[in-house]
mmCIF file of C-alpha atoms in Angstrom:
data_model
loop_
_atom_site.group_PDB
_atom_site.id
_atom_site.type_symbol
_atom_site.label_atom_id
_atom_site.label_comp_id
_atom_site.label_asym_id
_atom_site.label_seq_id
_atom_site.Cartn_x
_atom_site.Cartn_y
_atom_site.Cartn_z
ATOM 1 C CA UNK A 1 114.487 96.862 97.357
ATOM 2 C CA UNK A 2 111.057 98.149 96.209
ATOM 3 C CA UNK A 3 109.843 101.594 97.135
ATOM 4 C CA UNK A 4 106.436 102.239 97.337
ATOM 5 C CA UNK A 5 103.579 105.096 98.662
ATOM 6 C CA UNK A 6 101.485 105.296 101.544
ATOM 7 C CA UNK A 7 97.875 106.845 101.883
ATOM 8 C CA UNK A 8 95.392 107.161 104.348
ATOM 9 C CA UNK A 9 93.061 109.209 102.829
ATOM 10 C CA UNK A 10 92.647 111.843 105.746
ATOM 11 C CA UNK A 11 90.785 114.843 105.456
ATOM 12 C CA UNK A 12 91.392 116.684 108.962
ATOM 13 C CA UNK A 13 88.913 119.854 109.682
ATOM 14 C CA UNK A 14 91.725 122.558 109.580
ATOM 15 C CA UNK A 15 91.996 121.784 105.762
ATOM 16 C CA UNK A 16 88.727 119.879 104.853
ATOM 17 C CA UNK A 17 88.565 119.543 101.229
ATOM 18 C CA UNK A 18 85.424 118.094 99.278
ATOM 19 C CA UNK A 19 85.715 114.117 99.687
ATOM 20 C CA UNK A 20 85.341 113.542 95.995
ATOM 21 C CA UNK A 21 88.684 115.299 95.346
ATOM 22 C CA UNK A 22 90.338 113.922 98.174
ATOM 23 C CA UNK A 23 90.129 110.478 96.952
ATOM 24 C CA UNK A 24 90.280 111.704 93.100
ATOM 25 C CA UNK A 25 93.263 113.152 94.064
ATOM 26 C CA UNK A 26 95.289 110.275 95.671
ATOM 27 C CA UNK A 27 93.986 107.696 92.782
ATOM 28 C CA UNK A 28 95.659 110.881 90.500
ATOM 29 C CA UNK A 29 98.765 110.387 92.557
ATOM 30 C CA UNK A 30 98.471 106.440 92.264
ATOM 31 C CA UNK A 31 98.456 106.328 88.282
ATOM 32 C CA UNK A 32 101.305 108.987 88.571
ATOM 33 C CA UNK A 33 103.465 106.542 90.592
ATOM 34 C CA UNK A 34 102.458 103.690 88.514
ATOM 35 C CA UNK A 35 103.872 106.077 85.571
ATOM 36 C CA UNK A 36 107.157 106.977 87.266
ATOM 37 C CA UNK A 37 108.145 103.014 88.208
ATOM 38 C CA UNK A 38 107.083 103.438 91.908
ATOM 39 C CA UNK A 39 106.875 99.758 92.641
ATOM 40 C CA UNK A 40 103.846 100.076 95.272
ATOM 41 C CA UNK A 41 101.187 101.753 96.864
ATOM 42 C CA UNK A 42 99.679 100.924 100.378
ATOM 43 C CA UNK A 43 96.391 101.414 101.807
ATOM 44 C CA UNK A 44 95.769 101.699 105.542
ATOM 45 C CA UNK A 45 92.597 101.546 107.570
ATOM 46 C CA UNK A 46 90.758 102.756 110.742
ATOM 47 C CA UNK A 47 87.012 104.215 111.828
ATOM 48 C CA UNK A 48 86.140 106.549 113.165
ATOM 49 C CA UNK A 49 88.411 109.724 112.940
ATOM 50 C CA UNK A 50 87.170 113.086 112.667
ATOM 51 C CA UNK A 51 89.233 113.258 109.624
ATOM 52 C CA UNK A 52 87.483 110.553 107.860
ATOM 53 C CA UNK A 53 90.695 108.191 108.015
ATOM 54 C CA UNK A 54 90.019 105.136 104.686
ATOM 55 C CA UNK A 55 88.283 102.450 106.312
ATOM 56 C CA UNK A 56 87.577 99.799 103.510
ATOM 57 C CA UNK A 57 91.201 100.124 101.882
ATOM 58 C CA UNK A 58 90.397 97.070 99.708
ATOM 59 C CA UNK A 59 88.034 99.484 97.871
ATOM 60 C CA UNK A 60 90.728 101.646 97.535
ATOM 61 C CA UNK A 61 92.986 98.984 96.331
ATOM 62 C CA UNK A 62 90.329 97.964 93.675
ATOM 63 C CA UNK A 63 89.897 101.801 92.515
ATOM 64 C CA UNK A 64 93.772 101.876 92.076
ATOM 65 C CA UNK A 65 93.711 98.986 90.556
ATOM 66 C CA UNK A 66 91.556 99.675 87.752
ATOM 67 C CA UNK A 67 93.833 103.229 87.191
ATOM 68 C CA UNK A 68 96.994 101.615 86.948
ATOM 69 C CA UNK A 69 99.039 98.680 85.097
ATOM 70 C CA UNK A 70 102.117 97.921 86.834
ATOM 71 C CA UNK A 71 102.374 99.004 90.757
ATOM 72 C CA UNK A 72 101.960 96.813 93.683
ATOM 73 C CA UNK A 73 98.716 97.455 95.493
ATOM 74 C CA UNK A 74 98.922 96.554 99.299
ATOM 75 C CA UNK A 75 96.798 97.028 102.653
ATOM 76 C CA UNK A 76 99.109 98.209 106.007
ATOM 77 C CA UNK A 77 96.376 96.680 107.409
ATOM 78 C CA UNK A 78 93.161 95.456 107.824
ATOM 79 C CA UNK A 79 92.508 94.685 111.247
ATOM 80 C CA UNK A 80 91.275 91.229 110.681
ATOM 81 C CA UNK A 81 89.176 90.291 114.048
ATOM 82 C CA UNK A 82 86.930 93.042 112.725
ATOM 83 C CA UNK A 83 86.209 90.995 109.685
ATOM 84 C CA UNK A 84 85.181 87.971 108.276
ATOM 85 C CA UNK A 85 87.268 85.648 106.711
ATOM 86 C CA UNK A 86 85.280 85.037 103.786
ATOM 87 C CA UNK A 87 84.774 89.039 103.005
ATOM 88 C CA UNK A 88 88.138 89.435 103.286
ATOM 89 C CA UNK A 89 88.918 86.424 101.168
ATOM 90 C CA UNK A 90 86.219 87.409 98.595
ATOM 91 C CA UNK A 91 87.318 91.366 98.590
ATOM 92 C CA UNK A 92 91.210 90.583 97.896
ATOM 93 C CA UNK A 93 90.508 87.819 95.235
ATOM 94 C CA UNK A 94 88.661 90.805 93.353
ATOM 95 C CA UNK A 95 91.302 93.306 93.796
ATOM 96 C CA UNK A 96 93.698 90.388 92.320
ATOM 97 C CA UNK A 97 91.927 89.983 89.393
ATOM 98 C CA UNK A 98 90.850 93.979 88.577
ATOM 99 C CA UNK A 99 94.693 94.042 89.157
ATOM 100 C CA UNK A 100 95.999 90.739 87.147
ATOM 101 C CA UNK A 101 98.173 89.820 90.012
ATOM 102 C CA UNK A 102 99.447 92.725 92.325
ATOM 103 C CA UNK A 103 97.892 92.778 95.695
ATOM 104 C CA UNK A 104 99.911 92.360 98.954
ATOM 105 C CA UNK A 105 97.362 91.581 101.604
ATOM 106 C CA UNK A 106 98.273 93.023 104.749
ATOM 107 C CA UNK A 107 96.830 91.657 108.104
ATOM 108 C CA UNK A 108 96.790 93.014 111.697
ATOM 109 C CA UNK A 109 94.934 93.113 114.786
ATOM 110 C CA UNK A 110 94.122 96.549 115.310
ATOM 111 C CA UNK A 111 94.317 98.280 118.716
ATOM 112 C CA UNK A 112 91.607 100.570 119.120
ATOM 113 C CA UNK A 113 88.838 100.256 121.712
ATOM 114 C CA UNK A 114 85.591 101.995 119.709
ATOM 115 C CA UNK A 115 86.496 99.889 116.666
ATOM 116 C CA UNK A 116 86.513 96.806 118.367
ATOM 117 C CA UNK A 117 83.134 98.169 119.985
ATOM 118 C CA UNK A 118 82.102 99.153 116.675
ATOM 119 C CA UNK A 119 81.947 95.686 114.588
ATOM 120 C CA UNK A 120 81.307 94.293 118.159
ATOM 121 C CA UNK A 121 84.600 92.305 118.097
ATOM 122 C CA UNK A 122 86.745 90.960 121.433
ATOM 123 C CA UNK A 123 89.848 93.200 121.431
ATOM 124 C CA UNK A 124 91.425 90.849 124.112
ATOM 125 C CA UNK A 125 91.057 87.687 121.337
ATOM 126 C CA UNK A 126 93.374 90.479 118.770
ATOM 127 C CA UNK A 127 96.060 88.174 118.071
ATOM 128 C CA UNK A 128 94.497 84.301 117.795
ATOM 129 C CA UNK A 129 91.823 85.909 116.142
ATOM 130 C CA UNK A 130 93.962 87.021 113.521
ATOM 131 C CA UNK A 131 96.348 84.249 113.369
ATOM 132 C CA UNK A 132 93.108 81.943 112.386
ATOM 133 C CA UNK A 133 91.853 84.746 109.683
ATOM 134 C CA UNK A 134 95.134 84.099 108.094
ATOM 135 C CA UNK A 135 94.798 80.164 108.240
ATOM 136 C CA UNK A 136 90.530 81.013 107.273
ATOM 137 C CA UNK A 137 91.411 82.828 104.653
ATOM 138 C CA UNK A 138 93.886 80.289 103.383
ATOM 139 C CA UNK A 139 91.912 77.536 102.901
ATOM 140 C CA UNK A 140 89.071 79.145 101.333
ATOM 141 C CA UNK A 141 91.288 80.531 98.348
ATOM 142 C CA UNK A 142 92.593 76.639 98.433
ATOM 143 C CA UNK A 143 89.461 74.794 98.295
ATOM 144 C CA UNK A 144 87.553 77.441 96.091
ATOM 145 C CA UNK A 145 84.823 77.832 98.949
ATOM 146 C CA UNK A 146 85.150 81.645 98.016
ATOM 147 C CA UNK A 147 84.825 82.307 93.966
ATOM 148 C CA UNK A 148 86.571 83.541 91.987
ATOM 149 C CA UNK A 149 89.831 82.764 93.452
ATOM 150 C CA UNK A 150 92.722 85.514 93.324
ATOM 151 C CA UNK A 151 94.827 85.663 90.191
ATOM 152 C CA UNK A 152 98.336 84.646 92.552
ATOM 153 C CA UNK A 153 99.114 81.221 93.882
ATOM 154 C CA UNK A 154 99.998 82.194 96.555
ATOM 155 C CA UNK A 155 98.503 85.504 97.062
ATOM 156 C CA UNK A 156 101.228 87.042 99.629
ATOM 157 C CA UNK A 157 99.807 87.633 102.983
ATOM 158 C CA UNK A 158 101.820 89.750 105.499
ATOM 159 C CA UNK A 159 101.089 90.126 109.328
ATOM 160 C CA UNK A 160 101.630 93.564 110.660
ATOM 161 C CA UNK A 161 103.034 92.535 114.232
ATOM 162 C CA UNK A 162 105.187 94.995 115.813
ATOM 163 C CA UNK A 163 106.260 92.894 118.823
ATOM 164 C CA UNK A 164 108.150 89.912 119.508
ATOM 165 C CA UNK A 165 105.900 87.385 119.950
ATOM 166 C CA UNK A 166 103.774 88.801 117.162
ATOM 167 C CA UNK A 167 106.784 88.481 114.576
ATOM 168 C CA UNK A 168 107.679 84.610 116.157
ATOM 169 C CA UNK A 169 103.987 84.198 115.348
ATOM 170 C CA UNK A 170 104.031 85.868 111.871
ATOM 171 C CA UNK A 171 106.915 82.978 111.622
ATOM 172 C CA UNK A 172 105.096 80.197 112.634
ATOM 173 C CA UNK A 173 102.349 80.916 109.968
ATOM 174 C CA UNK A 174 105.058 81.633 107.168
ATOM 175 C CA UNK A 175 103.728 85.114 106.310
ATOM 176 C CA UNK A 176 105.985 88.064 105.793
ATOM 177 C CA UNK A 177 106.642 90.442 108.716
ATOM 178 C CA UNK A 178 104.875 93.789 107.855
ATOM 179 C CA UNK A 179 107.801 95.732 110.001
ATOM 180 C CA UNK A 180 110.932 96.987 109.554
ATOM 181 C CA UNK A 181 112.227 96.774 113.457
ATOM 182 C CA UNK A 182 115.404 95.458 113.082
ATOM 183 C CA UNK A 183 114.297 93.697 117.054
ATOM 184 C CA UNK A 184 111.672 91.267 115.504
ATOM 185 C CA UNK A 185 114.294 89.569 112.665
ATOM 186 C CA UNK A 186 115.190 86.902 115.557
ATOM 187 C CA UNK A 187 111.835 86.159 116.916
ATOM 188 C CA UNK A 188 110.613 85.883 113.374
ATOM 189 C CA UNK A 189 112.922 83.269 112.127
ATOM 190 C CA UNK A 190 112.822 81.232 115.383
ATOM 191 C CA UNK A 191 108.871 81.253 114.403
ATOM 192 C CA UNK A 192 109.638 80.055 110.769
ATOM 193 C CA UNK A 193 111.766 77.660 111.538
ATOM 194 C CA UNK A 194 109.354 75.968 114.480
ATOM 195 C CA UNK A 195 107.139 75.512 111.701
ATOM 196 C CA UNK A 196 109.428 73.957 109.367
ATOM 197 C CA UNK A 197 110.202 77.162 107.224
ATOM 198 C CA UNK A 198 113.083 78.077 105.190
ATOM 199 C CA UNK A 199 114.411 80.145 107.676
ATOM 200 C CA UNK A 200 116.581 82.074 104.505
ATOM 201 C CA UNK A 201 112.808 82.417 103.276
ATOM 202 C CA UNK A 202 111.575 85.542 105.724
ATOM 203 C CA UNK A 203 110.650 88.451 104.259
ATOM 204 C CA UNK A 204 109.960 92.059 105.771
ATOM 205 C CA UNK A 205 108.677 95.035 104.473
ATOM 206 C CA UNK A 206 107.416 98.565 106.244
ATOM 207 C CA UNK A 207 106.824 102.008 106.399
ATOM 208 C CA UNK A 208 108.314 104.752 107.389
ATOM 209 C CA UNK A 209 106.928 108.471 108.758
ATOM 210 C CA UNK A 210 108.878 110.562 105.729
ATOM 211 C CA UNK A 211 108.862 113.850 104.268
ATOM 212 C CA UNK A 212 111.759 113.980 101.138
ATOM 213 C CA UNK A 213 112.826 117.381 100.212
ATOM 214 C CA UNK A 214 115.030 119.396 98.591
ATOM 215 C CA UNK A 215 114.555 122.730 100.590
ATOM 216 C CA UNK A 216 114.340 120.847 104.384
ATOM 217 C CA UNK A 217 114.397 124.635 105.611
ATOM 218 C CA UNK A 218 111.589 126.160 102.997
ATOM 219 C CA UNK A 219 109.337 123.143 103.566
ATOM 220 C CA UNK A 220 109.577 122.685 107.588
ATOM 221 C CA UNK A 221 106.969 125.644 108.352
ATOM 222 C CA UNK A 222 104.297 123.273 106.375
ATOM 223 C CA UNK A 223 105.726 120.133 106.958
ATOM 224 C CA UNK A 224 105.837 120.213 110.837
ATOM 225 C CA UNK A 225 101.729 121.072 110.951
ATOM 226 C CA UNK A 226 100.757 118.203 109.463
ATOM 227 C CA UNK A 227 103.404 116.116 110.772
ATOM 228 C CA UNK A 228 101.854 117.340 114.198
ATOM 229 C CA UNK A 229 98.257 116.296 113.390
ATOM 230 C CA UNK A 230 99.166 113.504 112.390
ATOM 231 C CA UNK A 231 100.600 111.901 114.977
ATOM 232 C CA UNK A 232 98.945 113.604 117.850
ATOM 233 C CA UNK A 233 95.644 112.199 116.712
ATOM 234 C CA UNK A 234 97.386 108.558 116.512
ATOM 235 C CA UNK A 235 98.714 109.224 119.813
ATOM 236 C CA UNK A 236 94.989 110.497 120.938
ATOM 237 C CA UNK A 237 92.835 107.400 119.397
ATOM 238 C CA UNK A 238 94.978 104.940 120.642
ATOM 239 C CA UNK A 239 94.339 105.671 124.310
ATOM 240 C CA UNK A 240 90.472 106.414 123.042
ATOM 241 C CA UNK A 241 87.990 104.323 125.539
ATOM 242 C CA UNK A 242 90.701 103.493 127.734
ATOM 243 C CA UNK A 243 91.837 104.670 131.124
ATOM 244 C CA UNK A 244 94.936 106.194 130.139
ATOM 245 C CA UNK A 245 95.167 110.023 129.845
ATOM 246 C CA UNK A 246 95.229 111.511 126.357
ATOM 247 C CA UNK A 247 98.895 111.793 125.991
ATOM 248 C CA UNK A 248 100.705 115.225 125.338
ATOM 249 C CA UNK A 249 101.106 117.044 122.017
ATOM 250 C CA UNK A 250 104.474 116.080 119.892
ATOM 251 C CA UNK A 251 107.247 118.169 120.027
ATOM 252 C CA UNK A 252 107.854 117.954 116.246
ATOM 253 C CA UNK A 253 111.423 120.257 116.340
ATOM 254 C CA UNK A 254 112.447 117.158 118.414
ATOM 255 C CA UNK A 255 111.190 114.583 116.244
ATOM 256 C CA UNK A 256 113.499 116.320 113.363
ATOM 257 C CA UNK A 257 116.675 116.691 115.993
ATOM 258 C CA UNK A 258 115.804 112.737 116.858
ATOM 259 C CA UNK A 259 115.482 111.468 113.112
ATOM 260 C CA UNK A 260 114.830 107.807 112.739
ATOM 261 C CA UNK A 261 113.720 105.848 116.066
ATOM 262 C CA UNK A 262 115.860 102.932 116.975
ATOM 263 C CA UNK A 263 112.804 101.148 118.561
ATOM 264 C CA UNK A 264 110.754 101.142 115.580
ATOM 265 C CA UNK A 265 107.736 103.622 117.491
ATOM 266 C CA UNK A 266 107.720 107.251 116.057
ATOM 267 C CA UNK A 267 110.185 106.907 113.103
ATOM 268 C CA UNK A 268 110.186 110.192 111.155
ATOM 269 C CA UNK A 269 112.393 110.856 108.536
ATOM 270 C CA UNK A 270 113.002 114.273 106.656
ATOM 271 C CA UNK A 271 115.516 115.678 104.940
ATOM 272 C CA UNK A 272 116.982 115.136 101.016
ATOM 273 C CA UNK A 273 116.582 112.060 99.170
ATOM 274 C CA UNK A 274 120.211 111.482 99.579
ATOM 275 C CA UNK A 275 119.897 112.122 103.582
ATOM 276 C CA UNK A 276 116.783 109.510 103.455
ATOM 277 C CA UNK A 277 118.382 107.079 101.374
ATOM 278 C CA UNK A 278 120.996 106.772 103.762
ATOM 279 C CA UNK A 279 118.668 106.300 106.750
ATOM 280 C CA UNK A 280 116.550 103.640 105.362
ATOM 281 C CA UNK A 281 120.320 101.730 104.380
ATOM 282 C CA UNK A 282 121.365 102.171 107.780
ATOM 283 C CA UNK A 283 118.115 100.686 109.808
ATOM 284 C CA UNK A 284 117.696 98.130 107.468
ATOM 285 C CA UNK A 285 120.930 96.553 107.231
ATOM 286 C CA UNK A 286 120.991 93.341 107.978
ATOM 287 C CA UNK A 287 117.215 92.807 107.340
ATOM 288 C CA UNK A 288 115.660 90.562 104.852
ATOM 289 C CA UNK A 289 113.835 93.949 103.187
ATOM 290 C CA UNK A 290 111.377 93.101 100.226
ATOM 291 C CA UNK A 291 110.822 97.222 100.579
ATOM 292 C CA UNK A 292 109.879 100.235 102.236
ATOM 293 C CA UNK A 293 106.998 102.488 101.712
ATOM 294 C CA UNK A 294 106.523 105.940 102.341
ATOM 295 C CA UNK A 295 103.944 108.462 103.592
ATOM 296 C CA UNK A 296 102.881 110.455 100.298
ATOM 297 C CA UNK A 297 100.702 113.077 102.264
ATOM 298 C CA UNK A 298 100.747 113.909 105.718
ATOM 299 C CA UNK A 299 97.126 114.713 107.310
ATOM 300 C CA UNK A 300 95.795 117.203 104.609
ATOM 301 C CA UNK A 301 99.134 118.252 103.265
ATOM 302 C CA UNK A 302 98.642 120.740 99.949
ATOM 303 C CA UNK A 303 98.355 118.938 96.984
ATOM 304 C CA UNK A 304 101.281 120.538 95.193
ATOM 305 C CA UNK A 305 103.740 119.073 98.122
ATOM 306 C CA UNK A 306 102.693 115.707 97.793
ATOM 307 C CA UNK A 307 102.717 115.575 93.916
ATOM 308 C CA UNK A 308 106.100 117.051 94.632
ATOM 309 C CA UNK A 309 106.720 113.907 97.116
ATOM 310 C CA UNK A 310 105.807 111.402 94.323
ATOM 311 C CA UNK A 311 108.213 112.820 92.205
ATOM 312 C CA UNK A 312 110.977 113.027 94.331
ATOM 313 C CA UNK A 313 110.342 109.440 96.129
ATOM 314 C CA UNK A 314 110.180 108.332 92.335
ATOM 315 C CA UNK A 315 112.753 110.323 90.595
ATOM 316 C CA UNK A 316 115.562 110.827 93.272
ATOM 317 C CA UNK A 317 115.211 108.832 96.245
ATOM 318 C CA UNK A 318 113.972 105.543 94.389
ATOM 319 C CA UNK A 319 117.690 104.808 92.029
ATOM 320 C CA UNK A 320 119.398 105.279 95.262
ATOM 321 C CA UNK A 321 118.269 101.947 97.394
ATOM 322 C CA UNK A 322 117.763 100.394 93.614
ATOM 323 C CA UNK A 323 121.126 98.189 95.507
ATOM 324 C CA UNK A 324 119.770 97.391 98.809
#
């Protein structure tokens, strides 16, 4: 199973930091991972945040790209309705090539009101929107409409659907499932095989919410602020320019009792690599898992912590789901 990084490039106002460094820094910690045998890095986006969350992570991909030789660069995602097929066709190709062959393009719909507002976009169109970027996007790479062409035939495309009939339709289209929810396994192979798949052909890959230590007890006092942030400002934009009332702040001492969520929302995992390795083996068995990635910085986190992460994810936790 491959192991890869996450970033999202937040830079939240209780520890702003120059921009410059913020991205220097996470491109620092990308060649570092491509140096200890991570096997990927992911790129997530959104617009909007008043931490400056990455919103062209096919940029990011391409900066990566030129710092590194070896790592898989992927998005966890670009919602598609907000782009055109052709820019996104024409952006990965490039990636591809500045890479010689290592992009994962990740696809979604997106769920927030102001972006859809923002790129003028029909939120309630999300999902066969998407589906046809992923057919768009397809035939342009197939009939050269869009030049150069990316360096992999086939590039892999993966649909981030978290439900079921998102991971049937992830099926139907023959992309990978860009979840980990042991739920979605059936729906997605009923959707392969409805569209003539190799049903033994379904692939799935995700992330999880993680902090790996080796102190759980010295690092918690940091750890749980930025864990906080973080997902109280998910929680916050995601009911942005809706009716529903901002929802209440985490209880993050709960989140740690909890551990990993059954149902796939508001998985958190912290603890030793051996304690994480464990986890991950235990919700994904079963599951056709290409890999997992994990959060290397939580909203702001000091650098020295997630250079720390990189190590450990690469060093320790890495050899020990080298057999999943």
């Amino acid at each position: 199973m491959r192991v890869g990084i996450y970033f999202d490039m937040r830079n939240p106002p209780p520890w702003r930091q120059s921009w410059s460094r913020v991205y220097g820094f996470a491109l620092e910690m990308c060649e570092e991972a491509d140096r200890l045998g991570i096997d990927s890095v992911w790129f997530s986006e959104h617009h909007g945040f008043e931490d400056g969350y990455l919103p062209q992570p096919l940029t990011m991909a391409a900066a990566a790209a030129a710092r590194t030789r070896r790592i898989r660069l992927g998005t966890a995602v670009i919602p598609a309705p907000l782009h055109a097929a052709p820019e996104i066709a024409e952006q990965a190709a490039l990636v591809d090539i500045i890479s010689d062959g290592r992009l994962d393009l990740g696809l979604g719909t997106g769920y927030r009101v102001p972006e859809y507002r923002l790129y003028d976009a029909d939120l309630t169109k999300r999902y066969s929107t998407t589906d046809q970027r992923v057919r768009e996007i397809r035939g342009l790479w197939a009939e050269s409409l869009v030049t150069p062409g990316p360096v992999q035939d086939p590039l892999p495309i993966w649909l981030g659907y978290q439900g079921p009939q998102g991971a049937r339709r992830a099926g139907r289209l023959g992309t990978g499932l860009l979840s980990l929810n042991p739920a979605l396994l059936e729906p997605y192979r009923e959707g392969l095989a409805e569209s003539g798949y190799d049903v033994s052909a379904g692939r799935m890959q995700g992330s999880f919410t993680t902090f790996v230590t080796e102190d759980p007890e010295a690092d918690w006092p940091v750890v749980r602020k930025h864990l906080s942030y973080q997902w109280d400002s998910y929680r916050r934009y995601m009911v942005e320019g809706t009716d529903q009332p901002a929802p209440r702040p985490i209880n993050p001492e709960k989140w740690r009792e909890t551990g990993l969520s059954a149902t796939g929302v508001g998985q958190f995992l912290y603890g030793t690599p051996q304690e994480t390795a464990d986890a991950i083996k235990a919700y994904v068995a079963g599951l056709p898992v290409e890999g997992v990635f994990l959060w290397a910085s939580l909203a702001g986190m000091p650098e020295e912590m997630v250079a720390r992460q990189v190590q450990l994810i690469a060093g320790k936790l890495r050899p020990l789901l080298a057999d999943v």
